Short mmCIF file of C-alpha atoms in Angstrom, two decimals:
data_model
loop_
_atom_site.label_atom_id
_atom_site.label_comp_id
_atom_site.label_asym_id
_atom_site.label_seq_id
_atom_site.Cartn_x
_atom_site.Cartn_y
_atom_site.Cartn_z
CA MET A 27 -4.43 36.45 15.14
CA ALA A 28 -3.62 34.12 12.25
CA SER A 29 -0.19 34.51 10.69
CA THR A 30 1.00 33.80 7.16
CA VAL A 31 4.30 33.45 5.33
CA SER A 32 4.60 37.19 4.66
CA ASP A 33 4.39 38.01 8.39
CA PHE A 34 7.74 36.28 8.94
CA GLY A 35 9.58 37.64 5.91
CA LEU A 36 9.53 34.29 4.11
CA SER A 37 9.06 33.97 0.36
CA CYS A 38 7.91 31.00 -1.70
CA GLY A 39 9.06 31.71 -5.22
CA ILE A 40 8.96 34.73 -7.50
CA LEU A 41 5.42 35.05 -8.85
CA PRO A 42 3.10 37.69 -7.32
CA ALA A 43 0.18 36.66 -5.13
CA GLY A 44 -3.42 37.64 -5.76
CA ALA A 45 -5.32 40.19 -3.70
CA HIS A 46 -6.38 37.68 -1.02
CA ASN A 47 -3.47 35.27 -1.56
CA ALA A 48 -6.06 32.50 -1.57
CA ILE A 49 -7.91 30.12 -3.86
CA THR A 50 -10.77 32.64 -3.86
CA ASP A 51 -8.67 34.98 -6.01
CA VAL A 52 -10.01 32.82 -8.85
CA PRO A 53 -13.28 34.63 -9.65
CA GLY A 54 -16.37 32.77 -8.48
CA VAL A 55 -14.59 30.28 -6.21
CA ARG A 56 -16.04 30.07 -2.70
CA VAL A 57 -14.78 28.42 0.51
CA GLY A 58 -16.70 27.57 3.68
CA HIS A 59 -16.06 25.71 6.93
CA CYS A 60 -17.88 23.94 9.73
CA THR A 61 -15.70 23.43 12.81
CA LEU A 62 -16.34 21.00 15.69
CA ARG A 63 -14.38 21.48 18.95
CA ASN A 64 -15.78 19.81 22.04
CA GLY A 65 -13.46 17.89 24.33
CA ASP A 66 -12.01 14.98 22.37
CA ILE A 67 -14.01 15.96 19.25
CA ASN A 68 -11.77 18.15 17.08
CA THR A 69 -12.76 17.87 13.45
CA GLY A 70 -14.86 19.51 10.73
CA VAL A 71 -15.73 19.97 7.09
CA THR A 72 -14.35 22.40 4.49
CA ALA A 73 -16.24 23.11 1.27
CA ILE A 74 -14.79 24.42 -2.00
CA LEU A 75 -17.33 25.61 -4.58
CA PRO A 76 -15.90 26.18 -8.08
CA HIS A 77 -18.76 28.60 -8.80
CA GLY A 78 -21.98 29.75 -7.18
CA GLY A 79 -24.38 28.13 -9.65
CA ASN A 80 -25.70 24.62 -10.25
CA LEU A 81 -22.53 22.56 -10.63
CA PHE A 82 -24.38 19.49 -11.92
CA ARG A 83 -25.81 21.52 -14.78
CA LYS A 84 -22.65 23.58 -15.42
CA LYS A 85 -19.67 21.39 -14.55
CA VAL A 86 -16.07 22.62 -14.43
CA THR A 87 -13.25 21.01 -16.37
CA ALA A 88 -11.06 19.06 -13.96
CA ALA A 89 -8.36 16.46 -13.36
CA SER A 90 -6.64 14.80 -10.44
CA HIS A 91 -3.21 13.43 -9.69
CA VAL A 92 -2.40 10.83 -7.03
CA ILE A 93 1.08 11.60 -5.68
CA ASN A 94 0.85 8.76 -3.15
CA GLY A 95 -2.35 6.77 -2.90
CA PHE A 96 -2.75 6.03 0.81
CA GLY A 97 -6.14 7.77 0.83
CA LYS A 98 -9.89 7.18 0.95
CA THR A 99 -11.32 9.75 -1.43
CA ILE A 100 -14.64 9.46 -3.27
CA GLY A 101 -15.14 10.53 -6.88
CA LEU A 102 -11.62 10.67 -8.32
CA THR A 103 -12.12 7.91 -10.90
CA GLN A 104 -14.94 9.72 -12.69
CA VAL A 105 -13.05 13.01 -12.56
CA GLN A 106 -10.17 11.31 -14.36
CA GLU A 107 -12.41 9.51 -16.85
CA LEU A 108 -14.75 12.38 -17.80
CA GLY A 109 -12.55 15.36 -16.96
CA SER A 110 -15.11 17.33 -14.99
CA ILE A 111 -16.41 18.10 -11.48
CA GLU A 112 -20.18 18.28 -10.91
CA THR A 113 -20.48 18.89 -7.14
CA PRO A 114 -18.66 21.04 -4.61
CA VAL A 115 -15.46 19.51 -3.18
CA LEU A 116 -15.75 18.57 0.49
CA LEU A 117 -12.75 17.87 2.74
CA THR A 118 -13.13 16.11 6.10
CA ASN A 119 -11.67 13.36 8.27
CA THR A 120 -11.10 9.84 6.97
CA LEU A 121 -14.14 8.17 8.54
CA SER A 122 -16.57 10.93 7.52
CA VAL A 123 -16.09 10.66 3.74
CA GLY A 124 -19.29 8.65 3.29
CA THR A 125 -21.40 11.13 5.25
CA CYS A 126 -20.09 14.03 3.20
CA ALA A 127 -20.70 12.15 -0.05
CA THR A 128 -24.31 11.47 0.94
CA THR A 129 -24.74 15.17 1.73
CA LEU A 130 -23.48 16.15 -1.72
CA ILE A 131 -25.79 13.61 -3.38
CA ARG A 132 -28.85 14.86 -1.47
CA ASP A 133 -27.94 18.49 -2.26
CA ALA A 134 -27.52 17.71 -5.97
CA ILE A 135 -30.87 15.89 -6.07
CA ARG A 136 -32.52 18.85 -4.34
CA GLN A 137 -31.28 21.14 -7.10
CA ASN A 138 -31.80 18.58 -9.89
CA PRO A 139 -34.78 16.26 -9.28
CA ASP A 140 -34.07 14.44 -12.55
CA ILE A 141 -30.85 12.86 -11.17
CA GLY A 142 -31.16 9.09 -11.27
CA ARG A 143 -34.62 9.34 -12.87
CA THR A 144 -34.43 10.84 -16.31
CA THR A 145 -30.73 11.71 -16.36
CA GLY A 146 -27.58 10.13 -14.95
CA THR A 147 -26.53 9.84 -11.34
CA VAL A 148 -24.14 12.32 -9.69
CA ASN A 149 -20.47 11.99 -8.77
CA PRO A 150 -19.78 13.50 -5.31
CA LEU A 151 -16.18 14.54 -4.69
CA VAL A 152 -14.79 14.17 -1.16
CA GLY A 153 -11.21 14.17 0.12
CA GLU A 154 -9.88 13.30 3.56
CA CYS A 155 -7.03 13.22 6.03
CA ASN A 156 -6.77 11.25 9.27
CA ASP A 157 -7.14 13.54 12.29
CA GLY A 158 -7.26 10.57 14.72
CA PRO A 159 -4.36 11.65 16.96
CA LEU A 160 -6.14 14.89 17.97
CA ASN A 161 -9.77 13.89 17.32
CA ASP A 162 -11.88 10.96 18.50
CA ILE A 163 -12.37 9.82 14.92
CA GLN A 164 -14.28 6.71 16.04
CA ALA A 165 -17.07 8.95 17.36
CA LEU A 166 -18.16 9.63 13.75
CA ALA A 167 -19.08 13.13 14.90
CA ILE A 168 -19.58 14.63 11.42
CA SER A 169 -23.24 14.67 10.37
CA GLU A 170 -24.93 15.72 7.13
CA GLU A 171 -25.95 18.93 8.93
CA HIS A 172 -22.28 19.77 9.47
CA ALA A 173 -21.49 19.21 5.80
CA LEU A 174 -24.47 21.39 4.83
CA ALA A 175 -23.24 24.09 7.21
CA ALA A 176 -19.85 24.17 5.46
CA LEU A 177 -21.61 24.50 2.09
CA ALA A 178 -23.84 27.28 3.43
CA ASP A 179 -20.80 29.11 4.83
CA ALA A 180 -19.00 29.16 1.46
CA HIS A 181 -18.15 32.69 0.34
CA GLU A 182 -15.74 34.65 -1.82
CA GLY A 183 -12.94 36.84 -0.43
CA GLU A 184 -10.78 36.03 2.58
CA VAL A 185 -10.27 32.36 3.46
CA GLU A 186 -10.11 31.42 7.13
CA GLN A 187 -7.05 29.23 7.71
CA GLY A 188 -5.43 27.08 10.36
CA ASN A 189 -7.49 25.21 12.97
CA VAL A 190 -10.80 25.45 11.11
CA GLY A 191 -13.12 23.13 9.23
CA ALA A 192 -11.48 19.92 8.08
CA GLY A 193 -8.17 21.26 9.40
CA THR A 194 -9.25 21.41 13.04
CA GLY A 195 -7.47 18.23 14.15
CA MET A 196 -4.63 17.97 11.64
CA THR A 197 -0.85 17.71 12.19
CA CYS A 198 1.92 18.72 9.76
CA PHE A 199 5.64 17.90 10.23
CA GLY A 200 4.89 17.43 13.94
CA PHE A 201 3.43 20.95 14.27
CA LYS A 202 -0.24 21.86 14.18
CA GLY A 203 -1.48 21.70 10.57
CA GLY A 204 -4.83 22.51 9.03
CA ILE A 205 -6.34 24.56 6.21
CA GLY A 206 -4.06 26.83 4.18
CA SER A 207 -4.38 28.75 0.95
CA ALA A 208 -2.31 30.85 -1.45
CA SER A 209 -2.51 32.15 -5.01
CA ARG A 210 -0.42 33.44 -7.88
CA ARG A 211 -1.26 35.99 -10.55
CA ILE A 212 -0.66 34.69 -14.07
CA ALA A 213 0.24 37.22 -16.77
CA LEU A 214 -1.38 35.34 -19.64
CA GLY A 215 -4.33 36.29 -21.81
CA GLY A 216 -4.97 39.58 -20.07
CA GLY A 217 -4.34 38.31 -16.53
CA HIS A 218 -5.59 35.29 -14.59
CA HIS A 219 -5.02 33.49 -11.30
CA LEU A 220 -4.08 30.07 -9.99
CA GLY A 221 -5.15 29.40 -6.41
CA VAL A 222 -4.47 26.53 -4.03
CA LEU A 223 -6.18 25.30 -0.89
CA VAL A 224 -4.61 22.52 1.18
CA LEU A 225 -5.62 20.28 4.03
CA SER A 226 -2.21 19.61 5.59
CA ASN A 227 -1.69 16.52 7.71
CA PHE A 228 1.60 15.08 6.48
CA GLY A 229 5.35 15.20 6.96
CA ARG A 230 7.83 13.55 9.31
CA PRO A 231 8.78 15.63 12.39
CA GLY A 232 12.20 17.15 11.81
CA ASP A 233 11.98 17.07 8.00
CA LEU A 234 10.37 20.49 7.49
CA VAL A 235 12.57 22.93 5.55
CA LEU A 236 11.59 26.61 5.47
CA PRO A 237 12.25 28.72 2.35
CA ASP A 238 15.27 30.28 4.09
CA GLY A 239 16.77 26.86 4.86
CA ARG A 240 15.94 26.65 8.57
CA ARG A 241 14.67 23.31 9.90
CA PRO A 242 12.17 23.88 12.73
CA THR A 243 11.76 21.30 15.51
CA SER A 244 8.30 20.59 16.90
CA GLY A 245 9.27 18.49 19.89
CA GLN A 246 7.42 15.49 18.46
CA PRO A 247 9.43 12.28 18.05
CA ALA A 248 10.55 11.47 14.53
CA GLY A 249 8.86 8.45 13.01
CA ASP A 250 7.51 7.34 9.67
CA GLU A 251 6.12 9.92 7.26
CA ARG A 252 2.38 9.43 7.34
CA GLY A 253 -0.81 11.45 7.49
CA SER A 254 -1.90 12.87 4.11
CA VAL A 255 -2.39 16.14 2.26
CA MET A 256 -5.30 17.14 0.04
CA ILE A 257 -4.43 19.84 -2.49
CA VAL A 258 -7.16 21.63 -4.47
CA LEU A 259 -5.98 23.86 -7.32
CA ALA A 260 -8.21 26.29 -9.21
CA THR A 261 -7.64 28.60 -12.17
CA ASP A 262 -9.74 30.80 -14.41
CA LEU A 263 -7.43 30.09 -17.34
CA PRO A 264 -9.17 27.82 -19.88
CA LEU A 265 -7.31 24.54 -19.53
CA GLU A 266 -8.42 21.19 -20.87
CA HIS A 267 -8.40 18.01 -18.78
CA ARG A 268 -4.92 16.84 -19.82
CA GLN A 269 -3.40 20.24 -19.12
CA LEU A 270 -5.03 20.34 -15.68
CA GLU A 271 -3.58 16.95 -14.86
CA ARG A 272 -0.13 18.23 -15.75
CA VAL A 273 -0.63 21.26 -13.48
CA ALA A 274 -1.95 19.08 -10.62
CA ARG A 275 1.16 16.94 -10.84
CA ARG A 276 3.35 19.98 -10.05
CA ALA A 277 1.69 20.39 -6.66
CA GLY A 278 3.99 17.54 -5.65
CA ALA A 279 6.96 19.84 -6.25
CA GLY A 280 5.50 22.25 -3.71
CA ILE A 281 5.28 19.70 -0.92
CA ALA A 282 8.70 18.29 -1.82
CA ARG A 283 10.22 21.75 -1.33
CA LEU A 284 9.05 21.54 2.28
CA GLY A 285 10.98 18.34 2.92
CA SER A 286 8.33 15.70 2.24
CA PHE A 287 9.27 12.58 0.31
CA TRP A 288 5.66 11.31 0.01
CA GLY A 289 6.07 8.46 2.46
CA HIS A 290 4.43 5.05 2.26
CA GLY A 291 1.73 5.90 4.81
CA SER A 292 0.77 9.31 3.39
CA GLY A 293 -2.13 9.97 1.04
CA ASP A 294 -1.01 12.90 -1.09
CA ILE A 295 -3.66 13.82 -3.67
CA ALA A 296 -4.19 16.86 -5.91
CA ILE A 297 -7.42 17.94 -7.61
CA ALA A 298 -7.34 20.73 -10.20
CA PHE A 299 -10.18 22.52 -11.95
CA SER A 300 -10.67 25.38 -14.41
CA THR A 301 -13.60 27.77 -14.42
CA GLY A 302 -12.58 28.89 -17.92
CA ASN A 303 -14.40 26.02 -19.67
CA LEU A 304 -17.80 24.97 -18.32
CA VAL A 305 -19.33 21.66 -19.38
CA ASP A 306 -23.07 21.87 -20.06
CA HIS A 307 -24.84 18.78 -18.72
CA ASP A 308 -27.67 19.33 -21.21
CA GLU A 309 -25.47 20.04 -24.23
CA SER A 310 -27.27 19.03 -27.45
CA ARG A 311 -24.70 19.94 -30.10
CA ASP A 312 -22.58 17.25 -31.71
CA LEU A 313 -19.50 19.48 -31.72
CA VAL A 314 -18.67 22.05 -29.10
CA PRO A 315 -15.97 24.75 -29.12
CA LEU A 316 -13.13 24.49 -26.63
CA LEU A 317 -10.73 27.25 -25.67
CA ALA A 318 -7.41 26.01 -24.30
CA LEU A 319 -4.05 27.35 -23.23
CA ASN A 320 -1.22 27.33 -25.73
CA GLU A 321 0.87 24.44 -24.37
CA ALA A 322 4.06 26.41 -24.92
CA ARG A 323 2.92 28.82 -22.18
CA ILE A 324 2.21 26.22 -19.49
CA ASP A 325 5.50 26.52 -17.57
CA ILE A 326 4.26 29.56 -15.67
CA LEU A 327 1.37 27.47 -14.35
CA PHE A 328 3.74 24.72 -13.29
CA ARG A 329 5.75 27.29 -11.33
CA ALA A 330 2.58 28.81 -9.86
CA ALA A 331 1.33 25.39 -8.72
CA ALA A 332 4.61 24.58 -6.96
CA GLU A 333 4.97 28.00 -5.33
CA ALA A 334 1.34 28.33 -4.21
CA THR A 335 1.23 24.77 -2.82
CA GLN A 336 4.39 25.34 -0.79
CA GLU A 337 3.03 28.62 0.56
CA ALA A 338 -0.45 27.22 1.26
CA VAL A 339 1.02 24.46 3.44
CA LEU A 340 3.15 26.95 5.37
CA ASN A 341 0.11 29.24 5.77
CA SER A 342 -1.88 26.30 7.16
CA MET A 343 0.78 25.82 9.84
CA LEU A 344 1.45 29.49 10.56
CA SER A 345 -2.27 30.26 10.89
CA ALA A 346 -2.74 27.34 13.29
CA GLU A 347 -2.44 28.07 16.98
CA ALA A 348 -0.90 25.59 19.43
CA PHE A 349 -3.46 22.89 20.08
CA THR A 350 -4.29 20.28 22.71
CA GLY A 351 -6.64 17.58 21.47
CA ARG A 352 -7.83 14.08 22.26
CA ALA A 353 -6.34 12.48 25.38
CA GLY A 354 -4.22 15.58 26.03
CA LYS A 355 -2.11 15.23 22.89
CA HIS A 356 -0.44 18.55 22.09
CA ARG A 357 0.83 20.11 18.87
CA ALA A 358 3.04 23.20 18.89
CA SER A 359 2.52 26.16 16.55
CA LEU A 360 5.09 26.86 13.85
CA ALA A 361 4.35 30.58 14.26
CA ASP A 362 5.33 30.37 17.95
CA TRP A 363 8.59 28.63 17.00
CA LEU A 364 9.42 31.42 14.54
CA ARG A 365 8.56 34.11 17.09
CA ASP A 366 10.89 32.46 19.58
CA GLN A 367 13.67 32.58 16.97
CA GLN A 368 13.15 36.35 16.56
CA ARG A 369 13.63 37.07 20.27
#
């Protein structure tokens, strides 16, 4: 059974979590997975849908922040330039980014036959981490059907975490990493949420610091910090693009609390979006109203981003079972290490 931070009496900050303690506590947000485990193939796709409608027609306000740029994402430049997301976000392994992007393009064209004909093209958004140590990444096992399966699996409510979807073959601080999520309730404007989902594949073995100060050892040799982490933040508070970029930047504080220093070989990237301001692709008005957070209230979101990111990474590790992957390479479970400490 998957474990989380609360099962071990650990606490990441002071803000309360949402009902599911997941990115899906933001109303309308959906998460789905497709997992591949077959011998040396240990990989997958994770899909994050900001809402259940046509994202090309009703885009969400968005921003990104590159903490360290050793990554191979698709779509970040347009997100930063136009401040919106117009497809689901797919996460996968490094060499499957192109396949997932093609899937998103085909799916957008299916819903919007005018794309590239009578209206603009579409900007697919895909993030990645390198699962090569535990997965035969050269096999290029991810197909468009797998990406479509992750999209079809997307649902509200509980988020499956650990060795699932894009997280199947990931490593974090020498332990088994994967998919993790967490959320915080925000007491602004009648009550809102900020949720985080991470794909954790970063951190130097021996550098992990738990919230209580303990430093777990995975048995893996210490080396350079490399790997990557993708961080997706969502909120139903109405934030404009610049505010979302500021919030995304604070995700770096969350991974720093864990002992990461964002090493040279790590791609650490955050994407943030708000469902509180939708962008109409077919807008005809010259001037459009925009509701935005009072900037003097933004500190609580900065805190929420740091706390939820820290907890999401720990949940990714605690939900992940011990794992033997490609060529017999093994990764221990952080949950098993903590259980051993309790004996």
